Short mmCIF file of C-alpha atoms in Angstrom, two decimals:
data_model
loop_
_atom_site.label_atom_id
_atom_site.label_comp_id
_atom_site.label_asym_id
_atom_site.label_seq_id
_atom_site.Cartn_x
_atom_site.Cartn_y
_atom_site.Cartn_z
CA MET A 1 28.20 142.37 48.39
CA ILE A 2 28.42 140.09 51.43
CA ILE A 3 27.70 143.01 53.80
CA HIS A 4 24.57 143.89 51.79
CA VAL A 5 23.36 140.31 52.07
CA ILE A 6 23.94 140.27 55.82
CA VAL A 7 22.16 143.58 56.28
CA LEU A 8 19.25 142.31 54.14
CA LEU A 9 18.98 139.16 56.21
CA ILE A 10 18.96 141.17 59.47
CA VAL A 11 16.23 143.44 58.04
CA LEU A 12 14.12 140.45 56.95
CA TYR A 13 14.58 138.76 60.35
CA CYS A 14 13.54 141.93 62.21
CA TRP A 15 10.73 142.62 59.79
CA LYS A 16 9.28 139.15 60.46
CA ASP A 17 9.26 139.85 64.21
CA VAL A 18 7.81 143.35 63.76
CA TRP A 19 5.08 142.05 61.41
CA ASN A 20 4.24 139.21 63.74
CA CYS A 21 3.99 141.56 66.68
CA PHE A 22 1.74 143.94 64.62
CA ARG A 23 -0.50 141.06 63.64
CA VAL A 24 -0.95 139.87 67.26
CA TRP A 25 -1.61 143.40 68.37
CA TYR A 26 -4.13 144.05 65.54
CA LEU A 27 -6.18 140.96 66.42
CA LEU A 28 -6.02 141.49 70.23
CA ARG A 29 -6.99 145.15 70.02
CA LYS A 30 -10.63 143.98 69.85
CA PHE A 31 -10.42 142.83 73.49
CA ASP A 32 -11.08 145.29 76.31
CA GLY A 33 -8.29 146.30 78.67
CA PRO A 34 -6.83 149.28 80.53
CA LYS A 35 -5.37 152.13 78.49
CA PRO A 36 -1.59 151.88 78.15
CA SER A 37 0.20 154.29 80.47
CA SER A 38 3.24 154.38 78.10
CA LEU A 39 3.59 154.27 74.35
CA ILE A 40 6.69 152.12 74.59
CA PHE A 41 6.15 150.05 77.79
CA GLY A 42 2.35 149.72 77.41
CA ASN A 43 0.61 148.46 80.55
CA TRP A 44 3.81 148.06 82.51
CA ASP A 45 2.17 149.75 85.52
CA VAL A 46 -0.35 146.87 85.81
CA VAL A 47 1.98 143.90 85.44
CA CYS A 48 5.42 145.23 86.33
CA ALA A 49 4.53 145.92 89.99
CA PRO A 50 6.06 144.79 93.29
CA PRO A 51 4.78 141.35 94.44
CA ASP A 52 2.54 142.83 97.09
CA LYS A 53 0.81 145.12 94.53
CA LEU A 54 0.65 142.66 91.70
CA PHE A 55 -2.27 140.57 93.13
CA LYS A 56 -4.57 143.65 93.43
CA ASN A 57 -3.58 144.94 89.98
CA ILE A 58 -4.19 141.61 88.26
CA HIS A 59 -7.38 140.78 90.14
CA ASP A 60 -8.88 144.27 89.68
CA ALA A 61 -8.14 144.04 85.92
CA CYS A 62 -9.69 140.57 85.73
CA THR A 63 -12.82 141.71 87.58
CA LYS A 64 -13.18 145.00 85.57
CA TYR A 65 -12.70 143.51 82.13
CA TYR A 66 -14.15 140.06 82.67
CA PRO A 67 -13.97 137.54 80.98
CA HIS A 68 -10.72 138.65 79.34
CA CYS A 69 -8.39 141.62 79.60
CA TYR A 70 -5.85 142.71 77.00
CA LEU A 71 -2.44 143.95 78.15
CA ARG A 72 0.76 144.99 76.29
CA ILE A 73 4.26 145.15 77.79
CA LEU A 74 6.88 146.31 75.32
CA ASN A 75 6.27 144.15 72.26
CA VAL A 76 4.53 141.36 74.19
CA CYS A 77 0.78 141.16 73.76
CA ALA A 78 -0.98 139.19 76.50
CA LEU A 79 -4.56 138.21 77.33
CA LEU A 80 -5.69 137.73 80.92
CA MET A 81 -8.30 134.96 80.90
CA THR A 82 -10.56 133.92 83.79
CA ASP A 83 -13.68 132.44 82.27
CA PRO A 84 -13.75 128.61 82.78
CA ASP A 85 -14.96 128.02 79.20
CA ASP A 86 -12.01 129.95 77.79
CA CYS A 87 -9.56 128.34 80.22
CA GLU A 88 -10.80 124.95 79.03
CA ILE A 89 -10.03 125.81 75.42
CA PHE A 90 -6.36 126.39 76.18
CA LEU A 91 -5.75 123.88 78.96
CA SER A 92 -7.68 120.82 77.68
CA THR A 93 -5.92 120.39 74.42
CA THR A 94 -2.47 119.01 73.43
CA LYS A 95 -2.01 122.26 71.48
CA HIS A 96 -0.85 125.44 73.24
CA THR A 97 1.49 123.43 75.52
CA LYS A 98 4.44 125.83 75.07
CA LYS A 99 5.09 127.98 78.11
CA SER A 100 5.30 131.69 77.61
CA LEU A 101 8.21 134.07 78.24
CA ILE A 102 7.27 134.63 81.93
CA TYR A 103 8.89 131.20 82.45
CA ASP A 104 12.20 132.43 80.98
CA ILE A 105 13.44 133.18 84.47
CA PHE A 106 13.43 129.44 85.14
CA GLY A 107 15.15 128.40 81.88
CA ARG A 108 18.77 128.24 83.10
CA TRP A 109 17.75 126.60 86.32
CA LEU A 110 15.05 123.99 85.36
CA GLN A 111 16.02 123.81 81.67
CA ASP A 112 13.89 121.14 79.88
CA GLY A 113 12.32 119.54 82.92
CA LEU A 114 8.67 118.61 82.94
CA LEU A 115 7.60 122.14 83.84
CA LEU A 116 9.21 123.85 80.86
CA SER A 117 9.60 121.17 78.18
CA LYS A 118 7.17 120.90 75.26
CA GLY A 119 6.06 118.66 72.43
CA ALA A 120 7.58 115.24 72.03
CA LYS A 121 10.15 115.71 74.80
CA TRP A 122 7.45 116.70 77.27
CA GLN A 123 5.35 113.66 76.35
CA HIS A 124 8.33 111.36 76.65
CA ARG A 125 9.34 112.65 80.03
CA ARG A 126 5.73 112.56 81.32
CA LYS A 127 5.52 108.90 80.23
CA ILE A 128 8.72 108.04 82.14
CA LEU A 129 7.65 109.83 85.31
CA THR A 130 4.03 108.82 85.57
CA PRO A 131 4.75 105.42 87.29
CA ALA A 132 6.53 107.36 90.04
CA PHE A 133 3.22 108.64 91.26
CA HIS A 134 1.24 105.39 91.02
CA PHE A 135 -0.92 104.72 94.07
CA SER A 136 1.16 101.63 94.94
CA LEU A 137 4.25 103.86 95.47
CA LEU A 138 2.20 106.59 97.17
CA LYS A 139 1.09 103.98 99.76
CA ASP A 140 4.74 103.34 100.55
CA PHE A 141 5.37 107.02 101.06
CA VAL A 142 2.85 107.26 103.91
CA LYS A 143 5.39 105.74 106.36
CA THR A 144 7.90 108.46 105.55
CA PHE A 145 5.19 111.13 105.72
CA ASN A 146 4.42 109.93 109.19
CA GLU A 147 8.05 109.84 110.29
CA LYS A 148 8.74 113.39 109.03
CA THR A 149 5.49 114.63 110.57
CA ASP A 150 6.63 113.20 113.97
CA GLU A 151 9.76 115.30 113.66
CA LEU A 152 7.71 118.31 112.82
CA VAL A 153 5.41 117.81 115.82
CA ALA A 154 8.42 117.44 118.13
CA ASN A 155 9.87 120.62 116.71
CA LEU A 156 6.65 122.57 117.27
CA THR A 157 6.32 121.16 120.81
CA ALA A 158 9.86 122.34 121.64
CA LYS A 159 8.98 125.84 120.64
CA GLY A 160 6.31 126.11 123.35
CA SER A 161 3.11 128.15 123.12
CA ASN A 162 4.67 131.30 121.59
CA ALA A 163 3.60 132.47 118.17
CA ILE A 164 5.53 130.62 115.47
CA SER A 165 6.21 131.88 111.95
CA ILE A 166 4.93 128.74 110.20
CA VAL A 167 6.23 129.22 106.70
CA PRO A 168 9.97 128.42 107.36
CA GLU A 169 8.83 125.33 109.36
CA MET A 170 6.81 124.10 106.42
CA GLN A 171 9.61 124.78 104.02
CA GLU A 172 12.05 122.75 105.98
CA PHE A 173 9.63 119.96 106.49
CA SER A 174 8.52 119.72 102.84
CA LEU A 175 12.10 119.88 101.50
CA LEU A 176 13.21 117.00 103.75
CA THR A 177 10.11 115.06 102.82
CA ILE A 178 10.46 115.40 99.04
CA ASN A 179 14.12 114.35 99.38
CA GLU A 180 13.37 111.20 101.37
CA THR A 181 10.28 110.14 99.39
CA ALA A 182 10.80 111.11 95.76
CA MET A 183 14.60 111.03 95.83
CA GLY A 184 15.26 108.37 98.53
CA ILE A 185 17.79 110.57 100.31
CA LYS A 186 17.78 111.33 104.06
CA MET A 187 19.08 114.75 104.95
CA ASN A 188 19.37 116.54 108.29
CA LEU A 189 18.17 120.11 108.95
CA GLY A 190 21.68 121.20 109.86
CA ASP A 191 23.17 120.04 106.53
CA GLU A 192 25.05 122.92 104.86
CA LYS A 193 23.97 121.91 101.38
CA HIS A 194 20.32 121.92 102.59
CA LYS A 195 20.77 125.42 104.02
CA ALA A 196 22.46 126.68 100.87
CA TYR A 197 19.68 125.35 98.74
CA ARG A 198 17.01 127.15 100.79
CA GLU A 199 19.00 130.39 100.52
CA GLY A 200 19.37 129.78 96.81
CA ILE A 201 15.63 129.50 96.41
CA SER A 202 15.13 132.77 98.23
CA LYS A 203 17.68 134.51 95.97
CA MET A 204 16.03 133.05 92.89
CA GLU A 205 12.71 134.53 94.03
CA GLU A 206 14.44 137.92 94.43
CA LEU A 207 15.57 137.58 90.82
CA PHE A 208 12.06 136.64 89.76
CA ASN A 209 10.72 139.80 91.41
CA GLN A 210 13.35 141.85 89.45
CA PHE A 211 12.25 140.11 86.25
CA ILE A 212 8.60 141.12 86.88
CA VAL A 213 9.16 144.79 87.78
CA ARG A 214 11.77 145.48 85.10
CA PRO A 215 10.17 144.80 81.71
CA TRP A 216 13.39 145.25 79.76
CA LEU A 217 14.72 142.06 81.43
CA THR A 218 12.31 140.07 79.25
CA SER A 219 14.59 140.96 76.32
CA HIS A 220 17.51 138.53 76.05
CA ILE A 221 19.64 141.19 74.37
CA LEU A 222 18.98 143.98 76.93
CA ARG A 223 19.34 141.50 79.81
CA LYS A 224 22.96 140.89 78.83
CA PHE A 225 23.83 144.54 79.61
CA THR A 226 22.69 144.23 83.27
CA SER A 227 24.04 142.34 86.29
CA PHE A 228 21.06 139.92 86.09
CA PRO A 229 22.81 137.04 84.18
CA LYS A 230 25.78 137.09 86.59
CA GLN A 231 23.46 136.94 89.67
CA GLU A 232 21.40 134.22 87.97
CA PHE A 233 24.43 132.09 87.13
CA LYS A 234 25.71 132.29 90.69
CA VAL A 235 22.40 131.23 92.21
CA VAL A 236 21.71 128.47 89.67
CA LYS A 237 25.17 126.98 90.32
CA VAL A 238 24.31 126.54 93.99
CA LEU A 239 20.90 124.99 93.20
CA HIS A 240 22.40 122.59 90.64
CA GLN A 241 25.14 121.49 93.04
CA TYR A 242 22.53 120.55 95.60
CA THR A 243 20.49 118.36 93.22
CA LYS A 244 23.55 116.82 91.64
CA SER A 245 24.73 115.76 95.09
CA ILE A 246 21.44 113.97 95.58
CA ILE A 247 21.63 112.27 92.20
CA LYS A 248 25.27 111.14 92.80
CA LYS A 249 24.43 109.68 96.17
CA ARG A 250 21.50 107.66 94.82
CA MET A 251 23.41 106.57 91.75
CA ASP A 252 26.25 105.34 93.98
CA GLU A 253 23.76 103.27 95.95
CA THR A 254 22.19 101.90 92.79
CA ASN A 255 25.60 100.79 91.51
CA GLU A 256 26.06 98.80 94.73
CA ILE A 257 22.99 96.69 93.99
CA ALA A 258 24.13 93.10 94.07
CA THR A 259 23.10 90.63 91.39
CA GLU A 260 21.06 88.11 93.23
CA LYS A 261 19.12 85.12 92.03
CA ASN A 262 15.90 86.20 93.64
CA VAL A 263 14.04 88.89 91.69
CA PRO A 264 12.83 91.94 93.61
CA GLU A 265 9.13 92.75 93.76
CA LYS A 266 7.81 95.20 91.22
CA ASN A 267 8.32 98.27 93.45
CA GLU A 268 11.50 97.05 95.17
CA MET A 269 15.24 97.10 94.56
CA HIS A 270 17.94 95.09 96.35
CA ILE A 271 21.10 96.66 97.78
CA GLY A 272 23.22 93.82 99.02
CA LYS A 273 20.85 91.89 101.27
CA LYS A 274 18.67 94.95 101.92
CA LYS A 275 15.50 95.93 100.14
CA ARG A 276 14.53 99.46 99.31
CA ARG A 277 11.37 100.84 97.73
CA LYS A 278 11.57 102.53 94.37
CA ASN A 279 11.01 106.21 94.01
CA MET A 280 11.02 108.87 91.30
CA LEU A 281 14.82 109.14 91.15
CA ASP A 282 15.19 105.32 90.94
CA ILE A 283 12.78 105.32 87.98
CA LEU A 284 14.83 108.01 86.20
CA ILE A 285 18.09 106.16 86.85
CA GLU A 286 16.54 102.90 85.50
CA ALA A 287 15.37 104.75 82.41
CA HIS A 288 18.92 106.06 81.94
CA ASN A 289 20.49 102.60 82.46
CA ASP A 290 17.89 100.77 80.37
CA GLY A 291 18.51 101.84 76.82
CA ASN A 292 19.35 105.43 77.74
CA GLN A 293 15.72 106.64 77.57
CA ILE A 294 16.89 109.72 79.40
CA ASP A 295 20.44 111.12 79.67
CA TYR A 296 22.18 112.41 82.80
CA ARG A 297 21.24 116.03 82.00
CA GLY A 298 17.61 114.94 81.74
CA ILE A 299 17.76 113.37 85.21
CA CYS A 300 19.22 116.58 86.57
CA GLU A 301 16.43 118.63 84.91
CA GLU A 302 13.67 116.48 86.51
CA VAL A 303 15.27 116.44 89.92
CA ASP A 304 15.68 120.15 89.80
CA THR A 305 12.09 120.57 88.76
CA PHE A 306 10.58 118.22 91.36
CA THR A 307 12.83 119.30 94.26
CA PHE A 308 11.60 122.88 93.73
CA GLU A 309 7.97 122.21 92.85
CA GLY A 310 7.53 119.31 95.25
CA HIS A 311 8.46 121.33 98.37
CA ASP A 312 7.71 124.99 97.73
CA THR A 313 4.14 124.55 96.58
CA VAL A 314 3.31 122.15 99.42
CA SER A 315 4.84 124.45 102.13
CA SER A 316 2.81 127.37 100.85
CA ALA A 317 -0.39 125.37 100.76
CA LEU A 318 0.17 124.00 104.25
CA SER A 319 0.91 127.47 105.71
CA PHE A 320 -2.22 129.08 104.28
CA CYS A 321 -4.41 126.08 105.23
CA MET A 322 -3.17 126.11 108.86
CA MET A 323 -3.98 129.81 109.07
CA LEU A 324 -7.53 129.30 107.81
CA ILE A 325 -8.13 126.40 110.10
CA ALA A 326 -6.77 128.31 113.09
CA ASN A 327 -9.16 131.17 112.27
CA HIS A 328 -12.20 128.88 112.15
CA PRO A 329 -12.36 126.89 115.42
CA GLU A 330 -15.65 125.25 114.51
CA ILE A 331 -14.04 123.81 111.40
CA GLN A 332 -10.93 122.81 113.36
CA ASN A 333 -13.14 120.91 115.81
CA ARG A 334 -14.92 119.12 113.03
CA ILE A 335 -11.57 118.02 111.54
CA LEU A 336 -10.54 116.70 115.00
CA GLU A 337 -13.76 114.75 115.27
CA GLU A 338 -13.17 113.13 111.88
CA ILE A 339 -9.58 112.23 112.88
CA HIS A 340 -10.74 110.64 116.11
CA SER A 341 -13.54 108.78 114.31
CA ILE A 342 -10.97 107.24 111.97
CA LEU A 343 -7.93 106.79 114.17
CA GLY A 344 -9.38 106.88 117.68
CA ALA A 345 -7.77 108.88 120.47
CA LYS A 346 -4.63 106.76 120.54
CA ASP A 347 -1.29 107.88 119.16
CA GLU A 348 -1.49 105.82 116.04
CA HIS A 349 -0.19 106.76 112.61
CA PRO A 350 -2.73 106.88 109.82
CA SER A 351 -2.48 104.37 107.02
CA TYR A 352 -2.93 105.22 103.37
CA GLU A 353 -6.54 104.16 103.63
CA ASP A 354 -7.07 106.28 106.75
CA LEU A 355 -5.80 109.35 104.92
CA VAL A 356 -7.98 108.66 101.96
CA ASN A 357 -11.02 108.44 104.24
CA MET A 358 -10.40 111.88 105.72
CA GLU A 359 -12.97 113.44 103.44
CA TYR A 360 -13.79 116.55 105.43
CA LEU A 361 -10.04 117.37 105.87
CA GLU A 362 -9.70 117.03 102.09
CA ARG A 363 -12.53 119.53 101.51
CA CYS A 364 -10.74 121.92 103.81
CA ILE A 365 -7.52 121.57 101.86
CA LYS A 366 -9.35 122.06 98.59
CA GLU A 367 -11.12 125.16 99.85
CA SER A 368 -7.86 126.52 101.09
CA LEU A 369 -6.29 125.91 97.65
CA ARG A 370 -9.23 127.75 96.11
CA LEU A 371 -8.47 130.84 98.13
CA TYR A 372 -4.73 130.56 98.11
CA PRO A 373 -3.48 128.43 95.17
CA SER A 374 0.26 127.90 95.48
CA VAL A 375 0.66 128.30 91.78
CA HIS A 376 -1.37 131.47 91.39
CA ILE A 377 -0.94 132.03 87.61
CA ILE A 378 -0.14 129.89 84.65
CA SER A 379 0.70 130.96 81.09
CA ARG A 380 0.75 129.62 77.56
CA ALA A 381 1.94 130.82 74.17
CA THR A 382 -0.65 130.06 71.54
CA ASP A 383 0.35 127.64 68.72
CA GLU A 384 -2.37 128.77 66.31
CA ASP A 385 -5.26 131.17 65.89
CA THR A 386 -8.01 130.13 68.38
CA LYS A 387 -11.66 131.13 68.56
CA LEU A 388 -13.18 131.79 72.00
CA LYS A 389 -16.81 131.16 72.90
CA SER A 390 -17.48 134.88 72.32
CA GLY A 391 -16.35 134.49 68.67
CA LEU A 392 -13.23 136.61 69.22
CA ILE A 393 -9.98 135.27 67.83
CA VAL A 394 -6.80 134.83 69.93
CA PRO A 395 -3.96 134.96 67.38
CA LYS A 396 -0.99 132.64 67.10
CA ASP A 397 2.00 133.74 69.35
CA ALA A 398 -0.11 135.58 71.79
CA VAL A 399 0.57 135.14 75.51
CA ILE A 400 -2.31 133.66 77.55
CA LEU A 401 -2.22 134.41 81.23
CA ILE A 402 -4.66 132.46 83.51
CA PRO A 403 -4.61 134.00 87.06
CA ILE A 404 -5.88 130.89 88.94
CA ILE A 405 -6.48 132.93 92.05
CA SER A 406 -8.94 135.17 90.16
CA VAL A 407 -10.65 132.19 88.52
CA HIS A 408 -11.20 130.84 92.06
CA ARG A 409 -12.58 134.09 93.37
CA ASN A 410 -15.25 134.72 90.77
CA PRO A 411 -18.48 135.59 92.67
CA ASN A 412 -20.58 134.19 89.85
CA ILE A 413 -19.12 130.78 90.49
CA TYR A 414 -18.35 130.97 94.19
CA PRO A 415 -20.89 133.11 96.08
CA ASP A 416 -19.20 135.14 98.85
CA PRO A 417 -15.85 134.13 97.40
CA GLU A 418 -13.69 135.38 100.32
CA LYS A 419 -15.45 133.08 102.78
CA PHE A 420 -13.70 129.84 103.81
CA ASP A 421 -16.36 127.18 103.26
CA PRO A 422 -15.21 123.58 102.87
CA ASP A 423 -18.70 122.44 101.91
CA ARG A 424 -18.24 124.06 98.52
CA PHE A 425 -16.51 120.80 97.79
CA LEU A 426 -19.30 118.43 98.67
CA LEU A 427 -19.82 116.19 95.65
CA ASP A 428 -23.15 117.73 94.68
CA ASN A 429 -21.67 121.19 94.70
CA CYS A 430 -18.68 120.10 92.67
CA LEU A 431 -20.88 118.51 89.99
CA LYS A 432 -22.73 121.78 89.54
CA ARG A 433 -19.55 123.70 88.74
CA HIS A 434 -17.67 123.99 85.52
CA PRO A 435 -14.72 121.50 85.70
CA PHE A 436 -12.27 124.33 84.82
CA ALA A 437 -13.56 126.62 87.56
CA TYR A 438 -11.21 124.93 90.04
CA ILE A 439 -7.70 124.45 88.78
CA PRO A 440 -5.13 124.64 91.64
CA PHE A 441 -3.05 121.96 89.96
CA SER A 442 -3.73 123.31 86.49
CA ALA A 443 -5.80 121.00 84.27
CA GLY A 444 -5.78 118.98 81.09
CA PRO A 445 -2.71 117.17 79.70
CA ARG A 446 -0.23 119.42 81.53
CA ASN A 447 -1.86 119.18 84.96
CA CYS A 448 0.35 118.62 87.96
CA ILE A 449 1.71 115.10 87.92
CA GLY A 450 2.26 115.07 91.65
CA GLN A 451 -1.13 116.31 92.88
CA ARG A 452 -2.12 113.08 94.60
CA PHE A 453 1.29 112.95 96.28
CA ALA A 454 0.80 116.53 97.55
CA MET A 455 -2.73 115.88 98.82
CA LEU A 456 -1.61 112.78 100.72
CA GLU A 457 1.32 114.60 102.28
CA MET A 458 -0.83 117.55 103.34
CA LYS A 459 -3.41 115.20 104.92
CA ALA A 460 -0.69 113.42 106.87
CA VAL A 461 0.71 116.72 108.21
CA LEU A 462 -2.57 118.46 109.05
CA SER A 463 -4.15 115.42 110.65
CA ALA A 464 -1.12 114.88 112.93
CA VAL A 465 -0.69 118.55 113.87
CA ILE A 466 -4.45 119.11 114.59
CA LYS A 467 -4.57 115.92 116.60
CA LYS A 468 -1.65 117.12 118.79
CA PHE A 469 -2.26 120.87 118.97
CA GLU A 470 -5.06 123.42 119.07
CA LEU A 471 -4.18 125.99 116.42
CA ILE A 472 -4.69 129.57 117.65
CA PRO A 473 -4.54 132.40 115.08
CA VAL A 474 -2.21 135.38 115.29
CA ASP A 475 -2.55 136.44 111.66
CA THR A 476 -5.90 136.44 109.88
CA PRO A 477 -6.93 136.51 106.15
CA LYS A 478 -7.63 140.26 106.55
CA THR A 479 -4.26 141.15 108.08
CA ILE A 480 -1.97 139.28 105.69
CA HIS A 481 -0.83 140.78 102.36
CA LEU A 482 -0.40 138.45 99.39
CA ASN A 483 2.90 138.38 97.43
CA MET A 484 2.60 137.03 93.91
CA GLU A 485 6.13 135.60 93.64
CA THR A 486 7.15 132.32 92.02
CA ILE A 487 4.73 130.81 94.56
CA LEU A 488 1.93 132.67 96.38
CA ARG A 489 3.12 133.85 99.76
CA ALA A 490 2.11 136.08 102.67
CA LYS A 491 4.33 139.21 102.54
CA ASN A 492 5.18 139.23 106.27
CA GLY A 493 4.71 135.51 106.87
CA ILE A 494 2.03 133.66 108.83
CA ARG A 495 2.08 133.33 112.59
CA ILE A 496 0.19 130.71 114.56
CA LYS A 497 0.29 129.48 118.14
CA PHE A 498 0.30 125.69 118.72
CA LEU A 499 -1.16 124.79 122.11
CA PRO A 500 -0.77 121.11 123.10
CA ARG A 501 -4.14 119.34 123.50
CA VAL A 502 -4.89 117.88 126.92
CA GLY A 503 -6.03 114.24 127.23
#
């Protein structure tokens, strides 16, 4: 009798999944899309491709079946969506905030950090973290941006006028910078933990690529019969050790804070007789100590999330932007003129206000992010049936894929979309465009909380580098091949020559 009940429950559980899958398929079949190449695997040939093929596959499908393209991989029914009106429906609401299964690869690593959490937990974490990116704290970070940029300039100078593979340089710079600003921890390039973390990120990206090209890995059950979980556990252990060492060091410093009669300023803490500025990790530790608003695991989740997102996205953006500027000398000269008009020809560090006033440089960065958004695709799982402007219904539990890079290269929105033209971001031109036609930091309630931080950091780096060097291209937009990995990358890297400016 008990066995019969167990079997019945299993059948009912499976039937629910089968029925739900059939319902999603039935409603999505009205959308256009390529014919499945396999009855079982569906459109695996489109999505489950190597990183250097994936961009072309996705972009071609988005172009051919605009404004939405239906794909099925195993039992997962997905909709590629590139029309700004449709993107707005899913990104501007507090509904549909659940991330889809393509984020599963990050689950063991980032757990319930701000990137992956949902519902009340996400809202609570966002509320705790928002003060960490207030402009008053961002102003304090400029000094560190300048110091780390000086180190970068010295490093580039030491390498001479030979072609430099710029991506590793930017990765090292941005990781050290996020540690010192958001976490308050200084770390040297030669630190073994630092090196192990970078290697761990590379291995995690290799696992992500496996996850994409092998559709059976999306099944938790089938995944257990492969070597994937063992590899993942080993890599995640290294990544967690790195961030836990950062948290421990900062917590130890916080515990040394002396109780003094004088009260620190709003953005300051006292350690003995010394003052230090607050940062994101300090705010998390305070939330933990003040009524346990977040537990230790929660601190780890957010530090893991921001250490990864805060350095890898910036390093990718800086690398592509430098390549574009190097390939457009007239734009590079105009940036230099703006820098000189604000700072003069002297070796002075820019202030927060100086960086804000670099409007043309900001337009260049925005245009670079249009062409090469670091986060090239975002995804959601629908919470309820949703009607699009076309009248078609996207059913509950469907997977929505928004390829940001294809949204940004729509010729109906951006004429001559492959051209690097910073003037697309003149105010008048921006006002004419749909607000969801440009979403390098996502949009709506789940937009990137650190986007102002990232823009300020990129301005500090680019203004210093362009002031010191003439950027000479080795690779061009036509010679690089894009890899759609966890972050958008150039398959064979990006090489640039940095010639010291005279006078």
